[in-house]
PDB file of C-alpha atoms in Angstrom:
ATOM      1  CA  MET A   1       0.405 -20.628 -17.973  1.00 45.00           C
ATOM      2  CA  ILE A   2      -0.661 -17.066 -16.952  1.00 51.00           C
ATOM      3  CA  MET A   3       2.223 -14.807 -17.561  1.00 53.00           C
ATOM      4  CA  GLU A   4       2.508 -12.463 -15.384  1.00 56.00           C
ATOM      5  CA  ILE A   5       2.833  -8.527 -16.146  1.00 59.00           C
ATOM      6  CA  ASP A   6       5.820  -7.051 -14.116  1.00 68.00           C
ATOM      7  CA  SER A   7       3.833  -3.703 -14.468  1.00 77.00           C
ATOM      8  CA  TYR A   8       1.045  -1.866 -16.592  1.00 84.00           C
ATOM      9  CA  TYR A   9       1.369   0.795 -19.681  1.00 87.00           C
ATOM     10  CA  PHE A  10      -0.071   3.854 -20.580  1.00 89.00           C
ATOM     11  CA  LYS A  11      -0.707   5.185 -24.066  1.00 91.00           C
ATOM     12  CA  ILE A  12      -1.149   9.127 -23.906  1.00 93.00           C
ATOM     13  CA  SER A  13      -1.660  11.941 -26.699  1.00 95.00           C
ATOM     14  CA  CYS A  14      -3.525  15.154 -26.600  1.00 97.00           C
ATOM     15  CA  GLU A  15      -5.334  17.286 -28.537  1.00 98.00           C
ATOM     16  CA  LEU A  16      -5.576  21.076 -28.454  1.00 98.00           C
ATOM     17  CA  ALA A  17      -8.923  22.486 -30.854  1.00 98.00           C
ATOM     18  CA  ILE A  18     -10.201  25.130 -31.284  1.00 98.00           C
ATOM     19  CA  THR A  19     -13.776  25.831 -33.121  1.00 98.00           C
ATOM     20  CA  SER A  20     -15.299  28.749 -34.637  1.00 98.00           C
ATOM     21  CA  GLU A  21     -18.740  29.385 -36.444  1.00 98.00           C
ATOM     22  CA  GLU A  22     -17.104  32.727 -37.906  1.00 98.00           C
ATOM     23  CA  VAL A  23     -13.828  32.661 -37.902  1.00 98.00           C
ATOM     24  CA  SER A  24     -12.285  30.567 -40.946  1.00 98.00           C
ATOM     25  CA  VAL A  25      -9.744  27.835 -40.489  1.00 98.00           C
ATOM     26  CA  THR A  26      -7.211  29.952 -42.395  1.00 98.00           C
ATOM     27  CA  ASP A  27      -7.527  32.746 -40.525  1.00 98.00           C
ATOM     28  CA  ILE A  28      -7.392  31.028 -36.843  1.00 98.00           C
ATOM     29  CA  THR A  29      -4.216  29.624 -39.216  1.00 98.00           C
ATOM     30  CA  LYS A  30      -2.683  33.100 -39.584  1.00 98.00           C
ATOM     31  CA  GLN A  31      -3.737  34.047 -36.105  1.00 98.00           C
ATOM     32  CA  LEU A  32      -1.453  31.284 -34.686  1.00 98.00           C
ATOM     33  CA  GLY A  33       1.008  31.099 -37.420  1.00 97.00           C
ATOM     34  CA  VAL A  34       0.687  27.471 -37.007  1.00 97.00           C
ATOM     35  CA  ALA A  35      -1.036  24.826 -39.308  1.00 98.00           C
ATOM     36  CA  PRO A  36      -3.332  22.296 -38.167  1.00 98.00           C
ATOM     37  CA  ASP A  37      -2.991  18.413 -37.643  1.00 97.00           C
ATOM     38  CA  ARG A  38      -6.057  17.958 -38.237  1.00 97.00           C
ATOM     39  CA  PHE A  39      -8.935  20.627 -39.747  1.00 97.00           C
ATOM     40  CA  PHE A  40     -11.931  20.782 -41.377  1.00 97.00           C
ATOM     41  CA  THR A  41     -14.556  24.039 -42.632  1.00 97.00           C
ATOM     42  CA  LYS A  42     -18.446  24.992 -41.805  1.00 97.00           C
ATOM     43  CA  GLY A  43     -20.673  23.921 -44.792  1.00 96.00           C
ATOM     44  CA  GLN A  44     -18.316  21.062 -45.595  1.00 95.00           C
ATOM     45  CA  ILE A  45     -20.416  17.461 -46.204  1.00 95.00           C
ATOM     46  CA  PHE A  46     -19.290  14.590 -44.227  1.00 91.00           C
ATOM     47  CA  LEU A  47     -20.181  10.553 -44.031  1.00 90.00           C
ATOM     48  CA  SER A  48     -19.746   8.987 -40.569  1.00 87.00           C
ATOM     49  CA  LYS A  49     -16.984   5.625 -40.887  1.00 87.00           C
ATOM     50  CA  HIS A  50     -19.138   4.664 -37.623  1.00 87.00           C
ATOM     51  CA  SER A  51     -22.874   5.053 -38.455  1.00 91.00           C
ATOM     52  CA  GLY A  52     -23.199   5.878 -42.410  1.00 88.00           C
ATOM     53  CA  THR A  53     -24.844   9.571 -41.140  1.00 91.00           C
ATOM     54  CA  GLN A  54     -24.363  12.426 -43.499  1.00 93.00           C
ATOM     55  CA  GLY A  55     -24.547  15.901 -42.693  1.00 93.00           C
ATOM     56  CA  GLU A  56     -22.887  19.518 -43.167  1.00 95.00           C
ATOM     57  CA  LYS A  57     -20.213  20.400 -41.015  1.00 96.00           C
ATOM     58  CA  THR A  58     -21.792  23.730 -38.701  1.00 97.00           C
ATOM     59  CA  TYR A  59     -18.900  25.083 -37.493  1.00 98.00           C
ATOM     60  CA  ASN A  60     -14.830  25.155 -38.557  1.00 98.00           C
ATOM     61  CA  LEU A  61     -11.946  23.270 -36.440  1.00 98.00           C
ATOM     62  CA  TRP A  62      -8.668  23.910 -36.425  1.00 98.00           C
ATOM     63  CA  ALA A  63      -6.951  20.955 -34.353  1.00 98.00           C
ATOM     64  CA  ILE A  64      -2.852  20.278 -33.430  1.00 98.00           C
ATOM     65  CA  SER A  65      -1.924  17.249 -31.882  1.00 97.00           C
ATOM     66  CA  SER A  66       0.694  14.946 -29.711  1.00 96.00           C
ATOM     67  CA  SER A  67       2.082  12.126 -30.240  1.00 94.00           C
ATOM     68  CA  GLU A  68       1.157   9.143 -28.711  1.00 92.00           C
ATOM     69  CA  SER A  69       3.779   8.189 -26.176  1.00 89.00           C
ATOM     70  CA  ILE A  70       3.626   4.949 -24.120  1.00 88.00           C
ATOM     71  CA  PHE A  71       5.014   5.311 -20.359  1.00 84.00           C
ATOM     72  CA  GLU A  72       4.747   3.166 -17.434  1.00 83.00           C
ATOM     73  CA  TYR A  73       3.109   6.047 -15.608  1.00 81.00           C
ATOM     74  CA  GLU A  74       0.317   8.339 -15.938  1.00 82.00           C
ATOM     75  CA  ASN A  75       1.754  11.365 -16.420  1.00 86.00           C
ATOM     76  CA  ILE A  76       0.615  14.076 -19.150  1.00 93.00           C
ATOM     77  CA  THR A  77       3.204  16.268 -18.926  1.00 92.00           C
ATOM     78  CA  SER A  78       5.470  14.982 -22.134  1.00 92.00           C
ATOM     79  CA  SER A  79       2.369  15.272 -24.341  1.00 94.00           C
ATOM     80  CA  LEU A  80       1.367  18.864 -23.474  1.00 96.00           C
ATOM     81  CA  ASN A  81       4.957  19.897 -23.244  1.00 95.00           C
ATOM     82  CA  GLU A  82       4.467  18.728 -27.014  1.00 95.00           C
ATOM     83  CA  LEU A  83       1.990  21.082 -27.847  1.00 96.00           C
ATOM     84  CA  ARG A  84       3.301  23.812 -25.401  1.00 95.00           C
ATOM     85  CA  SER A  85       6.601  23.688 -27.542  1.00 96.00           C
ATOM     86  CA  VAL A  86       4.268  24.490 -31.168  1.00 96.00           C
ATOM     87  CA  LEU A  87       2.381  27.025 -29.087  1.00 96.00           C
ATOM     88  CA  THR A  88       5.140  29.112 -27.069  1.00 95.00           C
ATOM     89  CA  GLY A  89       4.869  32.708 -27.484  1.00 96.00           C
ATOM     90  CA  ARG A  90       1.276  32.382 -28.946  1.00 97.00           C
ATOM     91  CA  GLU A  91      -0.220  32.057 -25.192  1.00 96.00           C
ATOM     92  CA  ASP A  92      -1.653  35.646 -25.298  1.00 97.00           C
ATOM     93  CA  ILE A  93      -3.568  34.775 -28.138  1.00 97.00           C
ATOM     94  CA  LEU A  94      -4.859  31.522 -26.970  1.00 97.00           C
ATOM     95  CA  ARG A  95      -5.656  33.500 -23.797  1.00 97.00           C
ATOM     96  CA  ALA A  96      -7.735  36.477 -26.149  1.00 97.00           C
ATOM     97  CA  MET A  97      -9.580  33.067 -28.132  1.00 98.00           C
ATOM     98  CA  LYS A  98     -10.718  31.915 -25.377  1.00 97.00           C
ATOM     99  CA  LEU A  99     -11.840  34.999 -23.847  1.00 97.00           C
ATOM    100  CA  ASP A 100     -13.514  36.203 -27.464  1.00 98.00           C
ATOM    101  CA  VAL A 101     -17.239  34.486 -27.797  1.00 98.00           C
ATOM    102  CA  ARG A 102     -16.333  33.345 -31.715  1.00 98.00           C
ATOM    103  CA  TYR A 103     -14.425  30.525 -30.378  1.00 98.00           C
ATOM    104  CA  ASP A 104     -14.244  27.566 -28.306  1.00 98.00           C
ATOM    105  CA  THR A 105     -11.035  26.126 -27.401  1.00 98.00           C
ATOM    106  CA  THR A 106     -10.567  22.276 -26.245  1.00 98.00           C
ATOM    107  CA  LEU A 107      -7.798  20.507 -24.946  1.00 97.00           C
ATOM    108  CA  THR A 108      -8.846  16.599 -24.781  1.00 97.00           C
ATOM    109  CA  ILE A 109      -6.171  14.066 -23.218  1.00 96.00           C
ATOM    110  CA  TRP A 110      -6.168  10.700 -24.017  1.00 95.00           C
ATOM    111  CA  ILE A 111      -5.129   7.611 -21.687  1.00 92.00           C
ATOM    112  CA  GLU A 112      -5.397   4.041 -22.448  1.00 91.00           C
ATOM    113  CA  THR A 113      -3.724   1.595 -19.962  1.00 89.00           C
ATOM    114  CA  ASP A 114      -3.926  -2.437 -19.885  1.00 86.00           C
ATOM    115  CA  ASP A 115      -4.065  -1.541 -16.180  1.00 83.00           C
ATOM    116  CA  ALA A 116      -8.038  -1.534 -14.111  1.00 81.00           C
ATOM    117  CA  GLY A 117      -7.733   2.328 -12.965  1.00 82.00           C
ATOM    118  CA  ILE A 118      -6.055   5.455 -13.517  1.00 84.00           C
ATOM    119  CA  GLY A 119      -4.779   7.859 -11.374  1.00 85.00           C
ATOM    120  CA  LEU A 120      -3.115  11.420 -12.264  1.00 87.00           C
ATOM    121  CA  GLU A 121      -1.510  14.100 -10.726  1.00 88.00           C
ATOM    122  CA  ILE A 122      -1.592  17.255 -12.493  1.00 91.00           C
ATOM    123  CA  GLN A 123       1.180  19.935 -11.721  1.00 91.00           C
ATOM    124  CA  GLU A 124       1.120  23.213 -11.377  1.00 94.00           C
ATOM    125  CA  HIS A 125       2.458  24.474 -15.417  1.00 92.00           C
ATOM    126  CA  ASP A 126      -0.048  21.832 -16.533  1.00 94.00           C
ATOM    127  CA  ILE A 127      -2.789  23.425 -15.004  1.00 94.00           C
ATOM    128  CA  THR A 128      -1.475  26.993 -15.888  1.00 94.00           C
ATOM    129  CA  PHE A 129      -1.555  25.546 -19.573  1.00 95.00           C
ATOM    130  CA  PHE A 130      -5.489  24.527 -18.831  1.00 95.00           C
ATOM    131  CA  ASN A 131      -5.805  28.065 -17.745  1.00 95.00           C
ATOM    132  CA  LEU A 132      -5.189  29.181 -21.854  1.00 95.00           C
ATOM    133  CA  VAL A 133      -8.289  27.391 -23.063  1.00 96.00           C
ATOM    134  CA  ASN A 134     -12.106  26.770 -22.526  1.00 96.00           C
ATOM    135  CA  TYR A 135     -12.468  23.341 -21.935  1.00 96.00           C
ATOM    136  CA  VAL A 136     -10.088  20.542 -21.061  1.00 96.00           C
ATOM    137  CA  HIS A 137     -11.675  16.889 -21.740  1.00 96.00           C
ATOM    138  CA  PHE A 138     -10.491  13.675 -20.596  1.00 94.00           C
ATOM    139  CA  THR A 139     -10.868  10.633 -22.165  1.00 92.00           C
ATOM    140  CA  PHE A 140     -10.122   7.654 -19.917  1.00 90.00           C
ATOM    141  CA  LEU A 141      -9.747   4.055 -21.549  1.00 88.00           C
ATOM    142  CA  PRO A 142      -9.303   0.802 -18.964  1.00 85.00           C
ATOM    143  CA  ASN A 143      -8.436  -2.555 -19.298  1.00 79.00           C
ATOM    144  CA  LYS A 144      -7.174  -1.989 -23.181  1.00 75.00           C
ATOM    145  CA  ILE A 145      -4.352  -3.814 -24.485  1.00 79.00           C
ATOM    146  CA  ILE A 146      -1.280  -1.474 -25.221  1.00 72.00           C
ATOM    147  CA  ASP A 147       1.296  -3.224 -27.945  1.00 68.00           C
ATOM    148  CA  ARG A 148       4.297  -3.870 -25.458  1.00 58.00           C
ATOM    149  CA  ASP A 149       6.309  -4.428 -28.435  1.00 59.00           C
ATOM    150  CA  ILE A 150       6.679  -0.262 -29.436  1.00 54.00           C
ATOM    151  CA  LEU A 151       8.755  -0.550 -26.281  1.00 53.00           C
ATOM    152  CA  GLY A 152      11.636  -2.239 -27.973  1.00 50.00           C
TER     153      GLY A 152
END
């Protein structure tokens, strides 16, 4: 017997990453007044979990992330609002970093779904947030199994 699905689900999260070859994670943290959720430093030795490649980081990374949330619709606003709430009042600093060649600022948005496709409507205030960074990167992972037990 095949169980029919009432609706599809979307697991969504976002990360704002700032990279620099010249400016340290400590300095980025001081400028923003926000501690990173994830970071590494230039010169740090790494070992890839996937390929086993070993090397040395060639830049500094400072990043904050939203939580992973599950929705019955493709709406990135809630995840972006999490980041916005942490960065409120720091928009001018992000704008200055965007224009400073020593930094690259990237907003990454991950969307996983058990549906075969994804469609997005991006609202004006989300586009305004996109304009604070150099790059916006979307990763779409359709046909993934979403753990519906999380929803209760």
